[in-house]
XYZ file of C-alpha atoms in Angstrom:
752
model
C 0.000 0.000 0.000
C 1.290 3.492 -0.845
C 2.097 6.035 1.850
C -0.533 8.545 0.656
C -3.116 5.774 0.737
C -2.184 4.950 4.290
C -2.574 8.633 5.221
C -6.034 8.758 3.664
C -7.090 5.572 5.467
C -5.859 6.473 8.961
C -6.398 10.207 8.783
C -7.773 11.432 12.098
C -6.293 8.583 14.192
C -4.778 9.660 17.513
C -1.982 7.640 19.153
C -1.744 7.787 22.915
C 0.045 5.794 25.600
C -1.363 4.166 28.764
C 0.272 6.891 30.881
C -1.552 9.622 28.944
C -4.744 7.638 29.104
C -4.409 7.177 32.870
C -3.539 10.868 33.319
C -6.704 11.939 31.490
C -8.915 9.752 33.668
C -9.382 12.242 36.583
C -10.280 15.099 34.219
C -12.608 13.089 32.025
C -14.275 11.344 34.915
C -16.308 14.406 36.001
C -17.239 15.243 32.413
C -18.268 11.698 31.631
C -20.344 11.465 34.793
C -22.314 14.592 33.739
C -22.878 13.406 30.168
C -23.227 9.660 30.559
C -24.637 7.954 33.609
C -22.599 4.816 34.245
C -24.433 1.627 34.939
C -21.758 0.642 37.476
C -18.207 1.740 38.298
C -15.916 -1.173 38.830
C -13.042 -3.153 37.444
C -12.898 -3.656 33.667
C -13.217 -6.909 31.866
C -11.646 -6.120 28.492
C -11.810 -9.389 26.630
C -10.498 -10.451 23.213
C -13.708 -11.315 21.373
C -12.152 -13.168 18.460
C -8.566 -14.354 18.666
C -8.210 -14.391 14.886
C -9.839 -11.051 14.046
C -9.098 -8.980 17.180
C -5.807 -10.601 18.328
C -4.204 -7.152 18.761
C -7.377 -5.045 19.360
C -8.932 -4.153 22.702
C -12.523 -3.072 22.995
C -13.105 -0.518 25.793
C -16.726 -0.690 27.065
C -18.694 -0.183 30.229
C -19.341 -3.480 32.041
C -21.703 -4.431 34.785
C -20.168 -5.423 38.081
C -21.645 -8.462 39.705
C -20.875 -7.120 43.197
C -21.313 -3.703 44.742
C -18.788 -1.327 43.114
C -16.651 1.202 44.895
C -15.657 4.128 42.613
C -13.046 5.403 45.025
C -11.109 2.133 45.073
C -10.316 2.166 41.320
C -9.467 5.717 40.277
C -7.509 4.477 37.274
C -10.038 1.850 36.153
C -10.427 1.462 32.434
C -14.210 1.122 32.724
C -14.509 4.676 33.998
C -12.243 6.050 31.304
C -14.105 8.103 28.695
C -12.815 9.744 25.507
C -11.265 13.127 26.198
C -13.641 15.908 25.163
C -11.960 18.429 22.886
C -12.507 22.124 23.732
C -12.388 23.106 20.037
C -14.784 20.452 18.728
C -17.348 18.506 20.673
C -17.310 14.857 19.940
C -19.785 12.177 20.757
C -18.873 9.069 22.691
C -17.016 6.684 20.430
C -15.994 3.062 20.205
C -12.307 3.030 21.205
C -10.225 0.364 19.412
C -6.477 0.333 20.060
C -3.275 -1.534 20.884
C -2.825 -1.969 24.624
C -0.154 -4.644 24.901
C 1.949 -2.655 27.375
C -0.851 -1.432 29.613
C -1.099 -3.518 32.806
C -4.305 -5.318 33.637
C -5.903 -4.089 36.856
C -6.820 -6.671 39.510
C -10.399 -7.802 39.894
C -11.737 -6.584 43.254
C -14.833 -8.768 43.129
C -12.849 -12.013 42.703
C -9.683 -11.716 44.826
C -9.152 -15.458 44.950
C -9.986 -16.847 41.495
C -10.099 -20.550 40.867
C -6.759 -21.832 39.447
C -8.476 -24.016 36.875
C -10.636 -21.106 35.767
C -7.594 -18.835 35.325
C -5.780 -21.460 33.247
C -8.752 -22.009 30.941
C -9.470 -18.303 30.370
C -5.808 -17.286 29.984
C -6.099 -17.063 26.218
C -9.058 -14.675 26.572
C -7.305 -12.253 28.964
C -3.882 -12.306 27.274
C -5.199 -10.418 24.229
C -6.080 -7.355 26.338
C -3.560 -7.711 29.171
C -0.637 -5.614 27.866
C -1.445 -3.190 25.019
C -1.083 0.440 23.861
C -4.281 2.303 22.996
C -5.080 3.959 19.616
C -8.339 5.915 19.311
C -10.127 6.326 16.006
C -11.437 9.867 16.579
C -12.035 10.516 12.876
C -14.800 7.886 12.702
C -16.448 8.839 15.986
C -18.955 11.224 14.311
C -20.318 8.442 12.082
C -21.110 6.018 14.865
C -24.167 6.678 17.053
C -24.152 6.458 20.806
C -26.957 3.969 20.832
C -25.296 1.471 18.535
C -21.979 1.831 20.355
C -23.531 1.320 23.735
C -25.630 -1.615 22.579
C -22.660 -3.241 20.883
C -20.533 -2.671 23.960
C -23.122 -4.210 26.262
C -23.645 -7.191 23.957
C -19.962 -7.867 23.570
C -19.287 -7.479 27.253
C -22.147 -9.795 28.180
C -21.036 -12.384 25.643
C -17.435 -12.264 26.863
C -18.566 -12.765 30.446
C -20.715 -15.668 29.350
C -17.849 -17.304 27.468
C -15.522 -16.742 30.404
C -17.929 -18.226 32.944
C -18.978 -21.156 30.777
C -15.430 -22.068 29.797
C -14.147 -21.695 33.320
C -16.929 -23.731 34.871
C -16.855 -26.492 32.271
C -13.091 -26.727 32.319
C -13.003 -26.695 36.101
C -15.590 -29.462 36.321
C -13.848 -31.536 33.662
C -10.421 -31.124 35.206
C -11.652 -31.854 38.707
C -13.532 -34.919 37.540
C -10.557 -36.174 35.527
C -8.230 -35.603 38.462
C -10.544 -37.560 40.748
C -10.730 -40.358 38.195
C -6.954 -40.565 37.826
C -6.533 -40.455 41.599
C -9.011 -43.294 42.083
C -7.431 -45.352 39.311
C -3.959 -44.850 40.763
C -5.190 -45.778 44.210
C -6.855 -48.930 42.925
C -3.800 -49.887 40.868
C -1.490 -49.314 43.811
C -3.743 -51.376 46.031
C -3.782 -54.202 43.499
C 0.010 -54.143 43.174
C 0.351 -54.220 46.947
C -1.915 -57.239 47.222
C -0.072 -58.949 44.371
C 3.329 -58.253 45.938
C 2.141 -59.580 49.269
C 0.884 -62.843 47.810
C 3.430 -63.402 45.026
C 6.885 -61.875 44.375
C 8.097 -63.193 40.972
C 11.228 -61.069 40.882
C 12.553 -62.537 44.100
C 11.721 -66.074 43.017
C 13.340 -65.474 39.638
C 16.491 -64.122 41.259
C 16.637 -67.181 43.520
C 16.159 -69.447 40.523
C 18.877 -67.632 38.599
C 21.223 -67.970 41.565
C 20.559 -71.716 41.750
C 21.114 -72.156 38.020
C 24.256 -70.050 38.137
C 25.721 -72.182 40.922
C 24.992 -75.430 39.090
C 26.487 -74.202 35.829
C 29.438 -72.637 37.622
C 30.393 -75.962 39.211
C 30.085 -77.748 35.880
C 32.153 -75.092 34.090
C 34.830 -75.131 36.768
C 35.179 -78.895 36.398
C 35.320 -78.583 32.621
C 37.889 -75.781 32.854
C 40.073 -77.848 35.178
C 39.948 -80.845 32.851
C 40.602 -78.601 29.834
C 43.690 -77.141 31.491
C 45.017 -80.617 32.285
C 44.224 -81.699 28.734
C 46.185 -78.779 27.310
C 49.167 -79.733 29.463
C 48.978 -83.344 28.356
C 48.749 -82.329 24.692
C 51.728 -80.043 25.130
C 53.730 -82.863 26.700
C 52.732 -85.182 23.892
C 53.809 -82.576 21.332
C 57.145 -82.162 23.060
C 57.618 -85.920 23.157
C 56.836 -86.117 19.453
C 59.240 -83.279 18.682
C 61.974 -84.938 20.714
C 61.354 -88.189 18.919
C 61.490 -86.407 15.564
C 64.728 -84.676 16.474
C 66.194 -87.926 17.699
C 65.119 -89.657 14.495
C 66.742 -86.926 12.429
C 69.915 -87.262 14.478
C 69.720 -91.014 14.011
C 69.440 -90.608 10.229
C 72.417 -88.241 10.222
C 74.479 -90.712 12.216
C 73.451 -93.456 9.826
C 74.578 -91.344 6.896
C 77.856 -90.554 8.618
C 78.317 -94.244 9.273
C 77.770 -95.024 5.610
C 80.224 -92.309 4.590
C 82.795 -93.590 7.062
C 82.364 -97.124 5.777
C 82.784 -95.970 2.204
C 85.881 -94.034 3.230
C 87.121 -97.105 5.132
C 87.493 -94.949 8.240
C 86.747 -97.809 10.582
C 87.737 -95.977 13.705
C 85.237 -93.235 12.930
C 82.746 -95.901 11.890
C 83.133 -97.643 15.269
C 82.678 -94.365 17.097
C 79.654 -93.477 14.987
C 78.252 -96.962 15.493
C 78.441 -96.534 19.260
C 76.711 -93.182 18.946
C 74.097 -94.767 16.701
C 73.338 -97.470 19.249
C 72.931 -94.870 21.973
C 70.664 -92.880 19.658
C 68.521 -95.977 19.033
C 68.118 -96.527 22.760
C 67.241 -92.877 23.154
C 64.678 -93.146 20.345
C 63.106 -96.158 22.033
C 62.834 -94.287 25.324
C 61.317 -91.302 23.550
C 58.830 -93.590 21.803
C 57.739 -95.042 25.155
C 57.372 -91.522 26.537
C 55.237 -90.557 23.536
C 52.971 -93.571 24.043
C 52.625 -92.754 27.727
C 51.709 -89.157 26.859
C 49.095 -90.372 24.383
C 47.567 -92.708 26.982
C 47.421 -89.837 29.457
C 45.654 -87.701 26.853
C 43.090 -90.466 26.267
C 42.373 -90.728 29.997
C 41.885 -86.985 30.277
C 39.563 -87.046 27.265
C 37.411 -89.654 29.057
C 37.259 -87.502 32.175
C 36.303 -84.481 30.088
C 33.520 -86.504 28.446
C 32.076 -87.415 31.856
C 32.222 -83.783 32.972
C 30.407 -82.666 29.835
C 27.679 -85.267 30.480
C 27.211 -83.882 33.992
C 27.041 -80.335 32.640
C 24.385 -81.353 30.105
C 22.288 -82.928 32.861
C 22.581 -79.766 34.962
C 21.525 -77.603 32.017
C 18.489 -79.860 31.391
C 17.473 -79.482 35.021
C 17.840 -75.701 34.746
C 15.663 -75.668 31.638
C 12.952 -77.642 33.445
C 12.976 -75.204 36.366
C 12.729 -72.240 34.012
C 9.789 -73.818 32.127
C 7.898 -74.364 35.378
C 8.516 -70.799 36.487
C 7.486 -69.475 33.071
C 4.147 -71.321 33.197
C 3.377 -70.042 36.692
C 4.341 -66.494 35.771
C 2.151 -66.611 32.631
C -0.851 -67.774 34.700
C -0.339 -64.990 37.226
C 0.013 -62.490 34.366
C -3.367 -63.576 32.929
C -5.076 -63.075 36.301
C -3.524 -59.651 36.688
C -4.534 -58.703 33.140
C -8.167 -59.577 33.794
C -8.233 -57.413 36.916
C -6.630 -54.571 35.004
C -9.161 -54.830 32.160
C -12.071 -54.656 34.614
C -10.659 -51.581 36.292
C -9.932 -49.980 32.931
C -13.520 -50.570 31.757
C -14.883 -48.847 34.849
C -12.610 -45.873 34.385
C -13.519 -45.673 30.676
C -17.198 -45.335 31.580
C -16.362 -42.426 33.852
C -14.334 -40.843 31.093
C -17.208 -41.133 28.619
C -19.566 -39.402 31.033
C -17.077 -36.587 31.532
C -16.679 -36.243 27.762
C -20.439 -35.946 27.257
C -20.598 -33.177 29.865
C -17.834 -31.303 28.104
C -19.613 -31.694 24.745
C -22.714 -30.030 26.215
C -20.669 -27.132 27.492
C -19.017 -26.887 24.084
C -22.386 -26.522 22.321
C -23.353 -23.733 24.720
C -20.087 -21.912 24.007
C -20.619 -22.268 20.235
C -24.063 -20.631 20.520
C -22.614 -17.732 22.456
C -19.776 -17.495 19.900
C -22.431 -17.073 17.179
C -23.835 -14.098 19.062
C -20.380 -12.564 19.255
C -19.922 -13.048 15.515
C -23.146 -11.144 14.796
C -21.957 -8.283 16.996
C -18.673 -8.279 15.108
C -20.583 -7.921 11.822
C -22.354 -4.836 13.130
C -18.999 -3.374 14.103
C -17.478 -4.088 10.680
C -20.411 -2.385 8.907
C -19.921 0.699 11.061
C -16.201 0.809 10.188
C -16.885 0.470 6.440
C -19.415 3.320 6.573
C -16.837 5.486 8.344
C -14.118 5.101 5.682
C -16.185 5.596 2.487
C -14.925 9.181 1.959
C -11.323 8.133 2.505
C -11.647 5.350 -0.071
C -12.986 7.762 -2.695
C -10.096 10.155 -1.960
C -7.667 7.249 -2.302
C -9.044 6.313 -5.757
C -8.658 9.926 -6.953
C -5.039 10.112 -5.751
C -4.200 6.768 -7.396
C -5.487 7.999 -10.773
C -3.437 11.189 -10.390
C -0.377 9.106 -9.596
C -0.866 7.038 -12.786
C -0.982 10.206 -14.940
C 2.210 11.555 -13.382
C 3.898 8.187 -13.897
C 3.060 8.180 -17.639
C 4.545 11.660 -18.077
C 7.698 10.585 -16.231
C 8.119 7.516 -18.481
C 8.015 9.684 -21.632
C 10.726 12.001 -20.256
C 12.872 9.020 -19.288
C 12.591 7.548 -22.824
C 13.865 10.804 -24.352
C 16.797 10.893 -21.911
C 17.737 7.300 -22.791
C 17.872 8.130 -26.543
C 20.300 11.008 -25.915
C 22.437 8.824 -23.678
C 22.611 6.198 -26.453
C 23.856 8.802 -28.992
C 26.517 10.003 -26.519
C 27.665 6.394 -25.963
C 27.996 5.794 -29.743
C 30.058 8.982 -30.111
C 32.316 7.935 -27.214
C 32.915 4.536 -28.826
C 33.975 6.204 -32.102
C 36.379 8.465 -30.181
C 37.895 5.414 -28.509
C 38.426 3.690 -31.897
C 40.276 6.745 -33.299
C 42.380 7.048 -30.143
C 43.263 3.358 -30.427
C 44.463 3.805 -34.031
C 46.631 6.751 -32.962
C 48.031 4.716 -30.092
C 48.826 1.763 -32.403
C 50.760 3.973 -34.871
C 52.733 5.662 -32.092
C 53.511 2.345 -30.402
C 54.750 0.890 -33.731
C 57.289 3.681 -34.152
C 58.289 3.455 -30.508
C 59.065 -0.265 -30.816
C 61.193 0.317 -33.918
C 63.104 3.188 -32.253
C 63.689 1.192 -29.061
C 65.008 -1.748 -31.139
C 67.533 0.546 -32.851
C 68.626 1.981 -29.492
C 69.147 -1.503 -28.057
C 71.284 -2.600 -31.003
C 73.408 0.533 -30.713
C 73.941 -0.038 -26.995
C 74.980 -3.639 -27.646
C 77.560 -2.539 -30.246
C 79.042 0.067 -27.896
C 79.277 -2.515 -25.121
C 81.058 -4.968 -27.458
C 83.602 -2.314 -28.466
C 84.349 -1.540 -24.813
C 84.856 -5.237 -24.070
C 87.286 -5.589 -26.991
C 89.325 -2.626 -25.749
C 89.572 -4.225 -22.296
C 90.724 -7.556 -23.766
C 93.406 -5.836 -25.896
C 94.713 -4.012 -22.843
C 94.783 -7.284 -20.842
C 96.806 -9.004 -23.596
C 99.338 -6.181 -23.562
C 99.796 -6.549 -19.801
C 100.211 -10.321 -20.179
C 103.020 -9.903 -22.775
C 104.828 -7.504 -20.479
C 104.640 -9.965 -17.581
C 106.015 -12.782 -19.788
C 109.004 -10.696 -20.824
C 109.805 -9.773 -17.234
C 109.537 -13.402 -16.099
C 111.902 -14.584 -18.880
C 114.540 -12.041 -17.915
C 114.357 -12.990 -14.235
C 114.678 -16.712 -14.971
C 117.667 -16.125 -17.249
C 119.468 -14.260 -14.457
C 118.733 -17.077 -12.010
C 120.101 -19.696 -14.431
C 123.364 -17.848 -14.824
C 123.861 -17.592 -11.076
C 123.134 -21.282 -10.603
C 125.727 -22.295 -13.201
C 128.329 -20.310 -11.434
C 127.455 -21.840 -8.078
C 127.540 -25.358 -9.573
C 131.074 -24.912 -10.755
C 132.178 -23.840 -7.267
C 130.439 -26.781 -5.608
C 131.916 -29.292 -8.036
C 135.415 -28.130 -7.367
C 134.946 -28.290 -3.598
C 133.260 -31.769 -3.584
C 135.822 -33.471 -5.762
C 138.176 -33.948 -2.773
C 135.665 -36.052 -0.806
C 134.453 -38.076 -3.720
C 136.436 -41.241 -3.088
C 135.642 -41.579 0.675
C 132.024 -40.757 0.141
C 131.787 -43.306 -2.608
C 133.106 -46.051 -0.339
C 130.922 -45.169 2.605
C 127.924 -44.833 0.326
C 128.518 -48.238 -1.098
C 128.735 -49.761 2.357
C 125.819 -47.762 3.748
C 123.626 -48.679 0.852
C 123.741 -52.270 1.962
C 123.089 -51.335 5.602
C 120.319 -48.913 4.715
C 118.748 -51.479 2.456
C 118.658 -53.969 5.298
C 117.151 -51.387 7.633
C 114.654 -50.248 5.032
C 113.674 -53.821 4.382
C 113.228 -54.410 8.087
C 111.152 -51.226 8.548
C 109.164 -51.967 5.461
C 108.482 -55.487 6.619
C 107.501 -54.268 10.098
C 105.214 -51.647 8.661
C 103.811 -54.124 6.199
C 103.260 -56.605 9.003
C 101.436 -54.001 11.064
C 99.359 -52.920 8.121
C 98.527 -56.500 7.220
C 97.552 -57.211 10.817
C 95.215 -54.245 10.759
C 93.826 -55.462 7.456
C 93.224 -58.881 8.967
C 91.370 -57.330 11.888
C 89.316 -55.186 9.554
C 88.544 -58.190 7.388
C 87.492 -60.170 10.437
C 85.181 -57.330 11.418
C 83.852 -57.300 7.882
C 83.229 -61.027 8.135
C 81.311 -60.540 11.374
C 79.348 -57.690 9.860
C 78.724 -59.695 6.691
C 77.435 -62.645 8.704
C 75.140 -60.360 10.701
C 74.023 -58.702 7.483
C 73.485 -62.093 5.884
C 71.343 -63.166 8.806
C 69.349 -59.948 8.605
C 68.967 -60.306 4.840
C 67.792 -63.886 5.279
C 65.210 -62.769 7.827
C 64.076 -59.984 5.515
C 63.922 -62.407 2.604
C 61.730 -64.766 4.605
C 59.426 -61.906 5.541
C 59.181 -60.735 1.917
C 58.490 -64.274 0.736
C 55.687 -64.548 3.269
C 54.288 -61.224 2.076
C 54.466 -62.367 -1.555
C 52.697 -65.585 -0.627
C 49.949 -63.653 1.151
C 49.691 -61.302 -1.859
C 49.329 -64.254 -4.220
C 46.707 -65.802 -1.977
C 44.756 -62.541 -1.855
C 45.015 -62.088 -5.651
C 43.809 -65.657 -6.119
C 40.847 -64.905 -3.875
C 40.064 -61.689 -5.784
C 40.351 -63.464 -9.160
C 37.990 -66.100 -7.857
C 35.618 -63.581 -6.301
C 35.435 -61.172 -9.281
C 33.425 -63.518 -11.600
C 31.126 -64.350 -8.707
C 30.468 -60.657 -8.075
C 29.893 -60.071 -11.786
C 27.343 -62.877 -11.843
C 25.668 -61.558 -8.688
C 25.550 -58.071 -10.210
C 23.882 -59.412 -13.352
C 21.359 -61.332 -11.267
C 20.605 -58.243 -9.151
C 20.286 -56.057 -12.250
C 18.016 -58.595 -13.896
C 15.888 -58.655 -10.734
C 15.870 -54.806 -10.806
C 17.565 -54.733 -7.433
C 19.712 -51.802 -8.529
C 20.737 -50.897 -4.998
C 22.218 -54.350 -4.491
C 23.732 -54.206 -7.980
C 25.357 -50.878 -7.151
C 26.730 -52.309 -3.921
C 28.103 -55.363 -5.743
C 29.613 -53.112 -8.434
C 31.238 -50.987 -5.746
C 32.584 -54.118 -4.076
C 33.914 -55.387 -7.413
C 35.549 -52.045 -8.095
C 37.035 -52.036 -4.611
C 38.420 -55.549 -5.161
C 39.815 -54.488 -8.547
C 41.546 -51.502 -6.995
C 42.784 -53.703 -4.187
C 44.106 -56.209 -6.733
C 45.950 -53.477 -8.628
C 47.402 -52.195 -5.380
C 48.393 -55.714 -4.293
C 49.944 -56.444 -7.697
C 51.898 -53.218 -7.490
C 53.019 -54.084 -3.974
C 53.831 -57.648 -5.047
C 55.901 -56.412 -8.002
C 57.745 -54.121 -5.663
C 58.242 -57.018 -3.246
C 59.469 -59.292 -6.065
C 61.913 -56.653 -7.237
C 62.968 -56.131 -3.660
C 63.295 -59.910 -3.221
C 65.428 -60.191 -6.349
C 67.551 -57.333 -5.160
C 67.711 -58.962 -1.751
C 68.744 -62.299 -3.256
C 71.421 -60.517 -5.250
C 72.532 -58.825 -2.054
C 72.598 -62.180 -0.260
C 74.561 -63.719 -3.101
C 76.943 -60.794 -3.151
C 77.246 -60.973 0.616
C 78.022 -64.692 0.506
C 80.555 -64.188 -2.268
C 82.026 -61.269 -0.417
C 82.123 -63.341 2.762
C 83.900 -66.181 1.002
C 86.265 -63.783 -0.680
C 86.895 -62.062 2.622
C 87.576 -65.337 4.397
C 89.966 -66.338 1.624
C 91.524 -62.901 1.784
C 91.930 -63.285 5.534
C 93.824 -66.517 5.024
C 95.949 -64.859 2.377
C 96.570 -61.838 4.585
C 97.448 -64.026 7.538
C 99.978 -65.838 5.375
C 101.354 -62.507 4.194
C 101.631 -61.378 7.812
C 103.483 -64.557 8.671
C 105.772 -64.109 5.645
C 106.529 -60.505 6.597
C 107.227 -61.575 10.177
C 109.410 -64.432 8.983
C 111.476 -62.140 6.753
C 111.702 -59.513 9.478
C 112.895 -62.111 11.957
C 115.551 -63.346 9.522
C 116.776 -59.775 8.933
C 116.749 -59.171 12.678
C 118.779 -62.316 13.309
C 121.301 -61.492 10.539
C 121.690 -57.865 11.640
C 122.115 -58.930 15.276
C 124.770 -61.433 14.265
C 126.672 -58.755 12.304
C 126.436 -56.312 15.171
C 127.642 -59.011 17.578
C 130.672 -59.590 15.350
C 131.396 -55.848 15.342
C 131.027 -55.734 19.142
C 133.445 -58.608 19.534
C 135.819 -56.855 17.163
C 135.503 -53.704 19.195
C 135.837 -55.707 22.437
C 132.422 -55.152 23.901
C 131.519 -58.604 25.246
C 128.387 -57.571 27.132
C 126.852 -56.091 24.020
C 127.908 -59.131 22.097
C 126.061 -61.402 24.517
C 122.914 -59.299 24.311
C 123.012 -59.336 20.537
C 123.514 -63.100 20.582
C 120.395 -63.565 22.709
C 118.385 -61.381 20.344
C 119.557 -63.258 17.314
C 118.753 -66.625 18.859
C 115.252 -65.495 19.864
C 114.494 -64.220 16.374
C 115.866 -67.388 14.822
C 113.767 -69.600 17.083
C 110.593 -67.651 16.312
C 111.329 -67.784 12.597
C 111.815 -71.516 12.766
C 108.435 -71.850 14.461
C 106.748 -70.065 11.569
C 108.612 -71.960 8.901
C 106.840 -75.323 9.190
C 103.406 -73.766 9.671
C 103.410 -72.077 6.288
C 106.144 -74.118 4.580
C 108.492 -71.185 4.231
C 111.957 -71.707 2.699
C 114.841 -69.292 2.959
C 116.015 -70.168 -0.539
C 112.836 -68.725 -1.983
C 113.469 -65.328 -0.375
C 115.633 -63.723 -3.040
C 115.059 -60.139 -1.901
C 116.631 -60.691 1.491
C 120.187 -59.230 1.864
C 122.964 -61.804 1.778
C 125.494 -59.773 3.737
C 125.068 -57.660 6.853
C 127.474 -54.888 7.878
C 127.704 -53.096 11.200
C 126.951 -49.406 10.844
C 129.196 -48.624 13.771
C 132.041 -50.313 11.998
C 131.445 -48.333 8.794
C 131.302 -45.072 10.738
C 134.582 -45.710 12.613
C 136.654 -47.117 9.708
C 139.137 -45.156 7.638
C 139.633 -45.190 3.856
C 141.650 -48.415 3.916
C 139.216 -50.272 6.154
C 136.350 -49.056 4.057
C 138.024 -50.360 0.943
C 138.603 -53.742 2.595
C 134.982 -53.935 3.664
C 133.848 -53.001 0.199
C 136.128 -55.627 -1.294
C 134.808 -58.234 1.097
C 131.239 -57.700 -0.056
C 132.193 -57.063 -3.665
C 131.286 -53.325 -3.614
C 133.033 -50.544 -5.492
C 133.082 -46.813 -4.871
C 130.478 -44.967 -6.844
């Protein structure tokens, strides 16, 4: 609805609050008393006449008090409130319709202690007028006559009181009667339960029966559990006896094979020893066989005992079932008796309920008649309202037509504006096209110019780089020339120094040659000894490292074997699962076809989803299995490599140990020869104590070398690199030219 239409409809309406309304009461009271004689002054009974039509409207009327009123006790009563008389324009009494949701409802002096049931039933009637704000329609007051307003007010008020009283009384009677009925039924039911509990307590009997059954079954289960535990022990012993017998049989077969091998090898001593072991193994097998038979007999005896216990348990369970059947029959009989009593009581209470329902139906008919009277009064009120707003409706129609004319004129102006805007837009688009062409031409020249500038910059940069390279080459040539001159000067100085050194060293050439010849032999022996010692130490470390590698390789081999076993198990499980999926897939396909043929599409969809899931699972398993197979192949290669490496390492250890022994053997021989030569020099120099010490050292080295010789079949003749002659360094240092020449002659050396 338009705003101007709203103004025309509600023109003349006056909005006022409860505070203003209450404030006007003292002033209007004297005026209203002089103009209108009240039937009675008392509390108001503003009722909502129709919850659907007047849910937010409150009708203010004069009501008759059923008791003697007291005007002084309710100065703010709504029943005494009259429309405020304007000094400028006299108005007749009017029907006041307004919103009064926030205005508090005054207490009823005549009924200080209302019935609770009555208040609950009539709550919906009083809530509509309990808290509201009043709006007076003063504009329509002149069109409504005092007589019709007063008659309508009296009729509505009387009808509301009638509805209130009838509803309250009928509801109160119905509720009280229903409460009494429920109370009586509860009392009777409680009494019946008490009598039943006194004469028969099924719960207690059932609990006692359950306790008895539980005890019987508990004893039977305990016996069965005890026998089962003993049976498990006997089976375990039998399994152990069988395993021992199997192990002994395997040992017996191994001994038999060893005996056959020994006989074929004609190793009769070993055959005799193996034969004795075989006889002992046969006796042991016989004893283990007897133990196995004894364990089996014990298992059979325990099985018999377990059978007897199970028979006893079955008998106990049959007895329990019989007891439960008897109790069930008795309980069913008692339940039938109780049901009959309950049905009789329920029938009696149903009759009472029917009578109460009939009474309520009568009250309902009375209320419907009174509601019809209220509806007629509402029609009179609606006719009065329509008559009051006829002028406003005509004014509204005129304004609507005027609005339509103005709207048509506005649409024509808007159409003309849109045409001009369209022409401006077309002109702007043409301007943009021309500007774009200008921009394209300018950008084309800019790109060409920037390309030329870039090429020029590149050429200038290249020229600068060439200049720098030429300058660097010039500096390099200068450095080369300076270096050549410096090296030439150094060479000249060295030549001069060489000539001086040659002339000075010529005098010592003969002695140095002799000593060098003698020392070369001594140094060679020492170098050989140090080399052999170092080689021995290094080889020993290599042997230790190889032994550690062997230990690590064996641990790795064990770990690889364990991993291989695990992977093989996984592959086996994968194959088993794939076999199951391959077997299950056709079955699912057939089931899907059957479900689809039966139009069970939900089941078909589920089967299809399951088939798809199995297919995805198969692909995943195949992928995992391929990975496992590749990993297994790699693992087998690793195991093979580890075994080969282990064998190679073990062979290398043996070779290294032999090399260590060879190095030690050679070192010991050199030590013995050098000690013997030193002892000879000490004797020659007269140092007997040193000679004795050197003799002891030589003998110890010789003894140790002889110990190694048979172990590895070493021969001194095969050691060609060992020195044949040993010279004392002390003797070479203390000898003169003649002695040095004699020593050199003795070992066939010449001065270098």
